Coordinates of C-alpha atoms in Angstrom, one line a residue:
Chain A
M795 CA 2.7 -49.7 -5.4
S796 CA 1.0 -51.0 -8.5
D797 CA -0.6 -54.3 -7.6
L798 CA -3.1 -55.7 -10.0
R799 CA -5.1 -57.1 -7.1
F800 CA -5.8 -53.5 -5.9
P801 CA -8.9 -51.9 -7.2
V802 CA -9.0 -48.6 -9.1
Y803 CA -8.6 -45.8 -6.7
L804 CA -11.3 -43.1 -6.6
D805 CA -11.1 -42.1 -3.0
Y806 CA -8.9 -39.0 -3.1
A807 CA -11.0 -37.2 -0.5
A808 CA -9.9 -39.9 2.0
T809 CA -6.3 -39.6 1.1
T810 CA -4.0 -39.0 -1.9
P811 CA -0.9 -40.9 -3.0
L812 CA 2.4 -39.3 -2.1
D813 CA 3.6 -37.3 -5.1
H814 CA 7.0 -38.8 -6.2
R815 CA 8.5 -35.3 -6.1
V816 CA 7.5 -35.0 -2.5
A817 CA 8.9 -38.4 -1.7
A818 CA 12.2 -37.3 -3.2
V819 CA 12.5 -34.2 -1.0
M820 CA 11.5 -36.2 2.1
R821 CA 14.2 -38.8 1.4
E822 CA 16.8 -36.1 1.7
W823 CA 15.8 -35.7 5.3
L824 CA 15.8 -39.4 6.2
G825 CA 18.7 -41.6 6.7
E826 CA 22.2 -40.9 8.1
G827 CA 22.9 -37.7 6.2
A828 CA 22.6 -34.1 7.3
G829 CA 18.9 -34.4 7.9
F830 CA 18.6 -36.0 11.3
G831 CA 19.3 -32.9 13.5
N832 CA 16.7 -31.6 15.9
P833 CA 15.5 -28.3 14.5
A834 CA 15.5 -26.8 18.0
S835 CA 19.2 -27.6 18.5
D836 CA 21.7 -24.7 18.4
H837 CA 24.4 -26.3 16.2
A838 CA 25.0 -27.0 12.6
W839 CA 22.9 -30.2 12.5
G840 CA 20.0 -28.4 14.2
R841 CA 20.3 -25.3 12.1
A842 CA 20.2 -27.3 8.9
A843 CA 17.0 -29.0 9.9
A844 CA 15.5 -25.7 11.2
A845 CA 16.3 -24.0 7.9
A846 CA 14.5 -26.8 6.0
V847 CA 11.5 -26.4 8.4
E848 CA 11.3 -22.7 7.9
H849 CA 11.6 -23.1 4.2
A850 CA 8.6 -25.4 4.3
R851 CA 6.7 -23.0 6.5
E852 CA 7.2 -20.3 3.8
Q853 CA 5.9 -22.7 1.2
V854 CA 2.8 -23.5 3.2
A855 CA 2.2 -19.9 4.1
A856 CA 2.6 -18.8 0.4
L857 CA -0.2 -21.1 -0.7
I858 CA -2.8 -19.4 1.5
G859 CA -1.4 -15.8 1.5
A860 CA -0.2 -16.0 5.1
E861 CA 2.9 -14.9 6.9
P862 CA 5.2 -17.8 7.7
R863 CA 5.0 -17.0 11.4
E864 CA 1.2 -17.5 11.2
I865 CA 1.8 -21.2 10.5
V866 CA 1.9 -23.7 13.4
W867 CA 2.9 -27.3 12.5
T868 CA 0.6 -30.1 13.8
S869 CA 0.3 -33.8 13.2
G870 CA -2.6 -33.3 10.7
A871 CA -5.9 -31.5 10.2
T872 CA -7.5 -33.4 13.1
E873 CA -5.0 -31.9 15.6
A874 CA -5.3 -28.5 13.8
D875 CA -9.1 -28.6 14.3
N876 CA -8.6 -29.6 18.0
L877 CA -6.0 -26.9 18.5
A878 CA -8.1 -24.2 16.8
I879 CA -11.3 -24.9 18.6
Q880 CA -10.1 -25.8 22.0
G881 CA -7.3 -23.2 21.8
A882 CA -9.6 -20.4 20.7
V883 CA -12.4 -21.2 23.1
R884 CA -10.0 -21.4 26.1
F885 CA -8.1 -18.3 25.1
H886 CA -11.4 -16.3 24.8
A887 CA -13.2 -17.9 27.7
P888 CA -13.3 -14.6 29.6
E889 CA -15.5 -13.2 26.8
G890 CA -18.0 -16.1 26.7
G891 CA -18.5 -19.8 26.1
H892 CA -20.6 -20.2 23.0
V893 CA -19.5 -21.9 19.7
V894 CA -21.4 -22.1 16.4
T895 CA -20.7 -25.0 14.0
A896 CA -22.7 -27.3 11.7
R897 CA -24.0 -30.8 11.8
T898 CA -22.2 -31.5 8.5
E899 CA -18.7 -30.8 9.9
H900 CA -15.9 -33.4 10.1
R901 CA -15.8 -35.5 13.3
A902 CA -12.6 -33.8 14.3
V903 CA -14.7 -30.6 14.8
L904 CA -17.9 -32.2 16.1
D905 CA -16.2 -34.5 18.6
T906 CA -14.1 -31.5 19.9
C907 CA -17.3 -29.5 20.3
R908 CA -19.0 -32.4 22.1
A909 CA -16.0 -32.5 24.5
L910 CA -16.3 -28.8 25.1
E911 CA -20.0 -29.2 25.9
R912 CA -19.1 -31.7 28.6
E913 CA -17.0 -29.0 30.1
G914 CA -19.9 -26.6 30.2
F915 CA -19.4 -24.7 26.9
R916 CA -22.5 -24.1 24.8
V917 CA -22.5 -25.2 21.1
T918 CA -25.0 -24.5 18.4
Y919 CA -25.1 -27.0 15.5
L920 CA -26.5 -25.4 12.4
V921 CA -28.5 -27.7 10.0
P922 CA -27.9 -26.9 6.3
D923 CA -30.6 -27.4 3.7
R924 CA -30.4 -30.2 1.2
G925 CA -27.9 -28.3 -0.7
S926 CA -25.6 -28.7 2.3
V927 CA -24.6 -25.0 2.4
I928 CA -24.9 -22.8 5.4
P929 CA -25.8 -19.2 4.3
A930 CA -24.0 -16.4 6.1
E931 CA -27.4 -15.1 7.3
Q932 CA -28.0 -18.4 9.1
V933 CA -24.7 -17.9 10.9
R934 CA -25.6 -14.4 11.8
R935 CA -28.8 -15.5 13.4
A936 CA -27.0 -18.1 15.5
L937 CA -24.6 -15.6 17.0
A938 CA -25.2 -14.7 20.7
P939 CA -23.6 -12.1 22.9
D940 CA -21.3 -14.8 24.4
T941 CA -20.3 -16.4 21.0
V942 CA -16.5 -16.6 20.8
L943 CA -16.0 -18.9 17.8
V944 CA -17.6 -20.1 14.6
S945 CA -16.2 -23.2 13.0
L946 CA -17.2 -24.2 9.5
M947 CA -15.5 -26.2 6.8
H948 CA -14.6 -24.8 3.4
V949 CA -15.4 -27.9 1.3
N950 CA -17.5 -30.7 2.7
N951 CA -15.6 -34.0 2.6
E952 CA -18.7 -36.1 1.7
T953 CA -20.6 -33.9 -0.8
G954 CA -18.0 -31.6 -2.1
A955 CA -20.2 -28.6 -1.3
V956 CA -18.3 -25.3 -1.0
Q957 CA -19.2 -23.0 1.9
E958 CA -19.3 -19.2 1.4
I959 CA -16.5 -18.6 3.8
A960 CA -15.9 -15.0 2.6
A961 CA -19.4 -14.0 3.5
I962 CA -19.4 -15.9 6.7
G963 CA -16.1 -14.3 7.6
E964 CA -17.6 -10.8 7.1
V965 CA -20.5 -11.7 9.4
C966 CA -18.1 -13.0 12.1
R967 CA -15.8 -10.0 11.8
E968 CA -18.7 -7.5 12.1
A969 CA -19.8 -9.3 15.3
G970 CA -16.3 -9.6 16.7
V971 CA -16.4 -13.4 16.7
R972 CA -13.4 -15.5 15.5
L973 CA -13.8 -17.8 12.6
H974 CA -12.2 -21.2 12.2
V975 CA -12.2 -22.9 8.8
D976 CA -11.3 -26.6 8.2
A977 CA -9.7 -26.4 4.8
A978 CA -8.4 -30.0 4.7
Q979 CA -10.4 -30.7 1.5
S980 CA -9.7 -27.4 -0.2
A981 CA -6.2 -26.1 0.5
G982 CA -4.0 -26.7 -2.5
K983 CA -7.1 -27.4 -4.7
L984 CA -9.1 -24.1 -4.5
P985 CA -7.6 -20.7 -4.3
L986 CA -7.4 -19.5 -0.7
D987 CA -6.1 -16.2 0.4
V988 CA -6.3 -15.3 4.1
R989 CA -5.5 -11.7 3.3
R990 CA -8.9 -11.4 1.6
L991 CA -10.9 -13.7 4.0
A992 CA -11.8 -12.8 7.5
V993 CA -10.6 -16.2 8.7
D994 CA -8.8 -16.4 12.0
Y995 CA -7.8 -20.0 12.1
L996 CA -7.4 -22.4 9.1
S997 CA -6.7 -26.1 9.4
L998 CA -4.5 -27.7 6.8
S999 CA -3.6 -31.3 5.9
A1000 CA -0.6 -32.6 3.9
H1001 CA -2.0 -36.0 2.9
K1002 CA -5.0 -34.6 1.1
V1003 CA -2.7 -32.8 -1.3
Y1004 CA -0.2 -35.5 -2.2
G1005 CA 1.9 -34.9 0.9
P1006 CA 2.7 -37.3 3.7
K1007 CA 0.3 -38.5 6.4
G1008 CA 1.0 -37.3 9.9
A1009 CA 1.7 -33.7 8.8
G1010 CA -0.6 -30.7 9.0
A1011 CA -0.7 -27.1 10.1
L1012 CA -2.9 -24.5 11.7
Y1013 CA -2.9 -21.0 10.4
V1014 CA -3.4 -18.5 13.3
R1015 CA -4.0 -14.9 12.3
Q1016 CA -1.6 -12.4 13.7
R1017 CA -3.4 -9.1 12.7
P1018 CA -5.9 -8.8 14.2
R1019 CA -4.5 -11.3 16.7
A1020 CA -6.7 -14.4 16.8
G1021 CA -5.4 -15.7 20.1
L1022 CA -4.7 -19.3 21.0
A1023 CA -4.2 -21.3 24.1
P1024 CA -1.9 -24.3 23.6
L1025 CA -3.1 -27.9 24.0
I1026 CA 0.3 -29.6 24.0
H1027 CA 2.9 -28.3 26.5
G1028 CA 6.5 -29.1 26.5
G1029 CA 9.6 -27.3 25.1
G1030 CA 7.7 -24.2 23.9
H1031 CA 8.1 -25.1 20.2
E1032 CA 6.1 -23.3 17.6
R1033 CA 6.2 -20.1 19.7
G1034 CA 4.6 -21.9 22.6
M1035 CA 1.5 -22.9 20.6
R1036 CA 2.4 -26.5 20.0
S1037 CA 5.3 -28.2 21.8
G1038 CA 7.1 -31.2 20.5
T1039 CA 10.2 -31.9 18.4
L1040 CA 9.3 -31.2 14.8
A1041 CA 9.3 -34.0 12.3
T1042 CA 11.6 -32.5 9.7
H1043 CA 11.0 -35.1 6.9
Q1044 CA 7.2 -34.8 7.2
I1045 CA 7.3 -31.0 7.3
V1046 CA 9.5 -30.7 4.3
G1047 CA 7.2 -33.1 2.5
M1048 CA 4.2 -30.9 3.3
G1049 CA 6.1 -27.8 2.1
E1050 CA 7.0 -29.5 -1.2
A1051 CA 3.4 -30.7 -1.6
F1052 CA 2.0 -27.2 -1.1
R1053 CA 4.7 -25.7 -3.4
I1054 CA 3.6 -28.1 -6.1
A1055 CA -0.1 -27.5 -5.4
A1056 CA 0.3 -23.8 -5.8
R1057 CA 1.9 -24.3 -9.2
E1058 CA -0.4 -27.1 -10.5
M1059 CA -3.7 -26.2 -8.9
E1060 CA -5.2 -25.0 -12.2
R1061 CA -4.0 -28.1 -14.1
D1062 CA -5.2 -30.4 -11.4
R1063 CA -8.6 -28.7 -11.5
H1064 CA -9.0 -29.0 -15.2
H1065 CA -7.9 -32.6 -15.1
S1066 CA -10.6 -33.3 -12.4
E1067 CA -13.2 -31.3 -14.3
A1068 CA -12.8 -33.4 -17.5
L1069 CA -12.9 -36.7 -15.6
M1070 CA -15.9 -35.5 -13.4
R1071 CA -17.9 -34.7 -16.5
R1072 CA -17.4 -38.2 -17.8
L1073 CA -18.2 -39.7 -14.3
R1074 CA -21.4 -37.7 -13.9
E1075 CA -22.5 -38.5 -17.4
G1076 CA -21.8 -42.2 -17.0
L1077 CA -23.4 -42.5 -13.5
G1078 CA -26.3 -40.3 -14.6
R1079 CA -27.3 -43.0 -17.1
I1080 CA -28.2 -45.3 -14.1
E1081 CA -31.9 -45.2 -13.6
A1082 CA -33.1 -43.1 -10.6
V1083 CA -29.6 -42.1 -9.4
T1084 CA -29.5 -38.8 -7.5
V1085 CA -26.6 -36.5 -6.8
N1086 CA -26.3 -35.3 -3.2
A1087 CA -26.0 -31.5 -2.6
E1088 CA -27.0 -31.1 -6.2
G1089 CA -28.1 -27.5 -5.9
A1090 CA -24.9 -26.3 -4.1
E1091 CA -21.7 -25.0 -5.6
R1092 CA -19.5 -28.2 -5.5
V1093 CA -15.9 -28.9 -6.2
P1094 CA -15.3 -30.9 -9.4
W1095 CA -13.5 -33.8 -7.7
I1096 CA -16.1 -35.1 -5.2
L1097 CA -19.4 -36.7 -6.3
S1098 CA -21.8 -38.2 -3.8
C1099 CA -24.6 -40.3 -5.4
T1100 CA -27.6 -42.2 -4.0
F1101 CA -28.7 -45.4 -5.8
P1102 CA -32.2 -46.5 -4.9
G1103 CA -32.9 -50.2 -5.0
V1104 CA -29.7 -51.3 -3.4
G1105 CA -28.6 -51.1 0.2
G1106 CA -27.1 -52.1 3.4
G1107 CA -23.5 -51.9 2.3
S1108 CA -23.9 -54.6 -0.3
L1109 CA -23.3 -52.1 -3.1
L1110 CA -20.0 -51.0 -1.6
A1111 CA -19.0 -54.6 -0.6
E1112 CA -19.2 -55.8 -4.2
L1113 CA -18.1 -52.6 -6.0
S1114 CA -15.0 -52.3 -3.8
Q1115 CA -13.6 -55.4 -5.3
R1116 CA -12.8 -53.4 -8.4
V1117 CA -13.2 -49.7 -7.5
A1118 CA -12.1 -48.1 -4.2
V1119 CA -14.8 -45.5 -3.3
A1120 CA -16.3 -44.4 0.0
S1121 CA -19.7 -45.4 1.3
G1122 CA -22.3 -43.1 2.7
A1123 CA -21.6 -44.8 6.0
A1124 CA -19.6 -42.1 7.8
C1125 CA -16.0 -41.2 7.2
S1126 CA -14.8 -44.2 9.2
S1127 CA -15.8 -47.6 8.1
A1128 CA -15.3 -48.7 11.7
T1129 CA -18.8 -47.5 12.4
R1130 CA -21.6 -49.0 10.3
E1131 CA -23.9 -46.1 11.0
P1132 CA -25.3 -44.3 8.0
S1133 CA -23.5 -41.0 7.2
Y1134 CA -24.5 -38.3 9.6
V1135 CA -23.6 -35.8 7.0
L1136 CA -26.1 -37.2 4.4
R1137 CA -28.7 -37.6 7.1
A1138 CA -28.2 -33.9 8.1
L1139 CA -29.0 -33.0 4.5
G1140 CA -32.3 -34.7 4.8
L1141 CA -31.6 -38.2 3.4
T1142 CA -33.1 -41.2 5.2
D1143 CA -30.9 -43.8 6.8
H1144 CA -31.6 -46.0 3.9
E1145 CA -30.8 -43.4 1.3
A1146 CA -27.5 -42.6 3.1
E1147 CA -26.7 -46.3 3.2
S1148 CA -27.2 -46.6 -0.6
S1149 CA -24.9 -43.7 -1.3
L1150 CA -21.4 -43.7 -2.6
R1151 CA -18.7 -41.0 -2.7
Y1152 CA -16.4 -40.9 -5.7
S1153 CA -13.4 -38.6 -5.5
L1154 CA -10.8 -37.9 -8.1
G1155 CA -7.3 -36.4 -8.1
R1156 CA -4.1 -35.7 -9.9
F1157 CA -3.3 -39.3 -10.8
S1158 CA -6.8 -40.4 -11.8
R1159 CA -7.1 -41.6 -15.3
R1160 CA -9.9 -41.7 -17.8
A1161 CA -9.7 -45.5 -17.7
D1162 CA -10.3 -45.4 -13.9
V1163 CA -13.5 -43.4 -14.4
E1164 CA -14.7 -45.8 -17.2
T1165 CA -14.1 -48.8 -14.9
A1166 CA -16.0 -47.0 -12.1
V1167 CA -18.9 -46.2 -14.3
A1168 CA -19.1 -49.7 -15.8
E1169 CA -18.7 -51.5 -12.5
T1170 CA -21.2 -49.3 -10.7
A1171 CA -23.8 -49.8 -13.4
R1172 CA -23.2 -53.6 -13.4
V1173 CA -23.4 -54.0 -9.6
V1174 CA -26.4 -51.7 -9.2
A1175 CA -28.2 -53.6 -11.9
R1176 CA -27.4 -57.0 -10.4
L1177 CA -28.5 -55.9 -6.9
R1178 CA -31.7 -54.4 -8.2
A1179 CA -32.5 -57.6 -10.0
L1180 CA -32.3 -59.2 -6.5
S1181 CA -34.5 -56.6 -4.8
P1182 CA -38.2 -57.2 -4.1
L1183 CA -38.5 -53.4 -3.5
W1184 CA -37.1 -52.5 -6.8
E1185 CA -39.4 -55.1 -8.4
E1186 CA -42.4 -53.4 -6.8
R1187 CA -41.2 -50.0 -8.0
E1188 CA -40.8 -51.3 -11.5
H1189 CA -44.2 -52.9 -11.4
A1190 CA -45.8 -49.7 -10.1
S1191 CA -44.2 -47.6 -12.9
R1192 CA -45.4 -50.1 -15.5
V1193 CA -48.9 -49.9 -14.2
Q1194 CA -48.8 -46.1 -14.3
Chain B
M586 CA -13.3 -63.9 -2.5
H587 CA -13.8 -60.8 -0.4
P588 CA -11.6 -59.7 2.5
G589 CA -14.6 -58.9 4.7
Y590 CA -16.6 -62.1 4.2
N591 CA -15.9 -65.8 4.1
D592 CA -16.2 -67.8 0.9
R593 CA -19.6 -69.4 1.6
I594 CA -21.2 -66.0 2.3
W595 CA -19.6 -64.4 -0.7
Q596 CA -20.4 -67.3 -3.0
H597 CA -24.1 -67.1 -2.1
F598 CA -24.1 -63.3 -2.3
E599 CA -22.3 -63.2 -5.7
K600 CA -24.0 -66.1 -7.3
P601 CA -27.3 -66.5 -5.4
V602 CA -29.5 -69.5 -6.3
N603 CA -33.3 -69.6 -6.8
V604 CA -33.6 -65.9 -7.3
G605 CA -36.9 -64.6 -8.6
G606 CA -40.6 -64.9 -7.9
L607 CA -43.4 -67.5 -8.2
D608 CA -46.9 -66.7 -9.5
P609 CA -49.2 -67.1 -6.5
A610 CA -52.0 -68.1 -8.9
V611 CA -50.2 -71.2 -10.2
G612 CA -50.2 -74.1 -7.7
R613 CA -49.9 -74.0 -4.0
V614 CA -47.7 -71.0 -3.5
G615 CA -47.0 -69.2 -0.3
T616 CA -45.2 -65.9 0.1
G617 CA -43.5 -64.5 3.2
Y618 CA -41.8 -61.1 3.8
A619 CA -39.6 -60.0 6.6
G620 CA -37.6 -56.8 7.2
D621 CA -38.4 -53.2 7.0
A622 CA -39.2 -51.9 3.6
A623 CA -39.1 -48.3 4.8
H624 CA -35.5 -48.9 5.8
G625 CA -34.6 -50.6 2.5
E626 CA -34.1 -54.0 4.1
L627 CA -36.5 -56.7 2.9
V628 CA -36.5 -60.3 2.1
R629 CA -39.2 -62.2 0.2
M630 CA -39.3 -66.0 0.2
Q631 CA -41.7 -68.0 -1.9
V632 CA -42.4 -71.7 -1.9
R633 CA -44.5 -74.0 -4.0
V634 CA -45.5 -77.2 -2.3
N635 CA -47.1 -80.4 -3.7
R636 CA -50.3 -82.0 -2.6
A637 CA -48.4 -83.6 0.3
G638 CA -47.0 -80.2 1.4
A639 CA -43.5 -81.0 0.3
V640 CA -41.5 -78.1 -1.1
E641 CA -41.2 -78.3 -4.9
T642 CA -39.8 -74.9 -5.8
T643 CA -38.4 -71.9 -4.0
R644 CA -37.6 -68.4 -5.1
F645 CA -36.3 -65.5 -3.1
K646 CA -35.5 -61.8 -3.5
A647 CA -33.7 -59.6 -1.0
Q648 CA -32.5 -56.1 -0.6
G649 CA -30.1 -55.3 2.2
P650 CA -26.8 -56.3 3.5
V651 CA -24.6 -59.0 2.0
A652 CA -25.6 -61.5 4.8
L653 CA -29.3 -61.1 4.0
I654 CA -28.8 -62.0 0.4
A655 CA -26.5 -64.9 1.2
C656 CA -29.0 -66.2 3.8
G657 CA -31.9 -65.9 1.4
S658 CA -30.0 -67.8 -1.2
L659 CA -28.9 -70.6 1.1
A660 CA -32.4 -71.0 2.6
A661 CA -34.0 -71.1 -0.8
Q662 CA -31.5 -73.9 -1.8
Q663 CA -32.0 -75.9 1.4
L664 CA -35.8 -75.7 1.4
V665 CA -36.0 -77.3 -1.9
A666 CA -33.3 -79.9 -1.3
G667 CA -35.9 -82.1 0.4
H668 CA -33.5 -83.5 2.9
G669 CA -31.3 -82.4 5.8
P670 CA -32.1 -79.9 8.5
E671 CA -34.5 -77.0 7.9
P672 CA -32.8 -73.7 7.3
D673 CA -33.6 -71.9 10.6
A674 CA -31.6 -69.0 11.8
A675 CA -29.2 -71.2 13.9
W676 CA -28.5 -73.4 10.9
L677 CA -28.0 -70.5 8.5
G678 CA -25.7 -68.8 11.0
E679 CA -23.7 -71.9 11.6
T680 CA -23.5 -72.9 7.9
L681 CA -22.4 -69.5 6.8
A682 CA -20.3 -68.8 9.9
L683 CA -22.1 -65.5 10.3
A684 CA -20.6 -62.8 12.4
P685 CA -22.8 -61.8 15.4
A686 CA -23.7 -58.5 13.7
D687 CA -25.1 -60.5 10.8
R688 CA -27.3 -62.9 12.7
G689 CA -30.3 -60.7 12.4
A690 CA -30.3 -61.4 8.6
A691 CA -30.7 -65.1 9.3
L692 CA -33.7 -64.4 11.6
L693 CA -35.4 -62.4 8.9
V694 CA -34.9 -65.1 6.3
E695 CA -36.3 -67.8 8.7
D696 CA -39.3 -65.6 9.5
A697 CA -40.0 -65.1 5.8
W698 CA -39.7 -68.8 4.7
R699 CA -41.8 -70.0 7.7
E700 CA -44.5 -67.5 6.7
A701 CA -44.3 -68.6 3.1
L702 CA -44.4 -72.3 3.9
A703 CA -47.3 -71.9 6.3
E704 CA -49.3 -70.1 3.6
A705 CA -48.5 -72.7 1.0
R706 CA -49.3 -75.6 3.2
G707 CA -52.5 -73.9 4.3
R708 CA -53.4 -74.2 0.7
A709 CA -52.3 -77.8 0.5
G710 CA -54.3 -78.6 3.6
E711 CA -51.7 -80.9 4.9
V712 CA -49.6 -81.1 8.0
C713 CA -46.0 -81.9 7.2
D714 CA -42.5 -81.0 8.3
V715 CA -40.2 -79.0 6.1
T716 CA -38.8 -82.1 4.4
G717 CA -42.2 -83.0 3.2
T718 CA -42.6 -86.0 5.4
E719 CA -46.3 -86.4 6.1
H720 CA -47.4 -86.6 9.7
P721 CA -50.6 -88.1 10.8
G722 CA -53.2 -85.3 11.0
T723 CA -54.5 -84.3 14.3
G724 CA -58.0 -84.2 13.0
E725 CA -58.4 -80.6 14.0

């Protein structure tokens, strides 16, 4: 859809457009042709759909170095997070009931942990430093004799900070504790090889990588066996780990999206790096702007900035007329609370409210970045000219 | 136009009137603040009144949500109009059709201009209503 009334899109961390090549593959499995069979049916229609599903499973597994049978289809990363955390904790309940995670995790992880706490499980929420990274040593110190699971994300969706999951995996493996990693923001964008990482469960999303919404997967390690109790019971699909008729068209879309990502990851990365340099340089010219998680290793397609002297959502309200970015007000605009992720990094409510997240992707253009820089600078300057606090700050700096 | 706000709010937010400051040393100027600077939400209303206490000039500045800036602008416009109702929170809320969540912004703006007006009129030494109509002094 190219509608001139729509603003420039720089919100790829929220979702990405469907790649036209993915849409073409999905279309083959929609309509009245051979694609409508139930993959669980034992006849030609079913077998055709099942073959397509298994092909997609190979494509998804290949991207992360997994075996196809280690991939369980889900409705998305949120379900994968739920399945991993609840499924692991329930499966390993005889060994203990303690989970370690971080305050900067996605709500799909945090809310699942809260639900487990209400059932009597114990959860430790690690607080990262302002760089938004949890060092492996911090994880080690949080482990208790009854810890059964550590759940930490690979790339933070708000700041783009990259966790050291290799080192954290080693700590977990040594202690005999399973590790779940939410890789919704990194799979298909950063190299990920579960053969080299001590990761037991890995959540994957299709729509963050130019695939369809409503499709995701959970990697569940076979050797050593991670163990998983199902959440959804039914026909015993997905080897009993997730029942429900498979959505063939969604799954083939995810497979194709992951196949393309494996091939084009480097190109996508270079594309984002070039645009990010320009974005950082442009936004960096705005007085007093700060980059969140500045000290951490960050991916080159997410940038979270705080703009003093503006606030309360007015920056995003005006900017979003021309540029679609995300506010520092949580991942869901349904709540007007300041971002808990930015607050966990030590930002005040006010700083979190005057923060924006810019995220780039495969179809971002140089002109989009130029528009974002120019519009941000214009709106920040206009709102600062209205601000009595900024006036005082300017006055104080002149006096000094 | 903005999908999240009605035209009146958006117009005052996008093109606010009477933005700026008044020099407290020139004439009978009063200044009022409301909000919480530590939380980045603050409105400043300033008025200059004549000898009779009638509002001659208003200026405002605000940092915060869209509704705060819109209310500050509308109040600054109404105070200097010299006729019609005073821009209290109820009038601001009704005129801008504020959503319940935004009503707090109208209260802040009302607090700020009342403080500003009281200070300015204290300097004028007169007792008047907002439109500048003089009332007989109570002699106190």
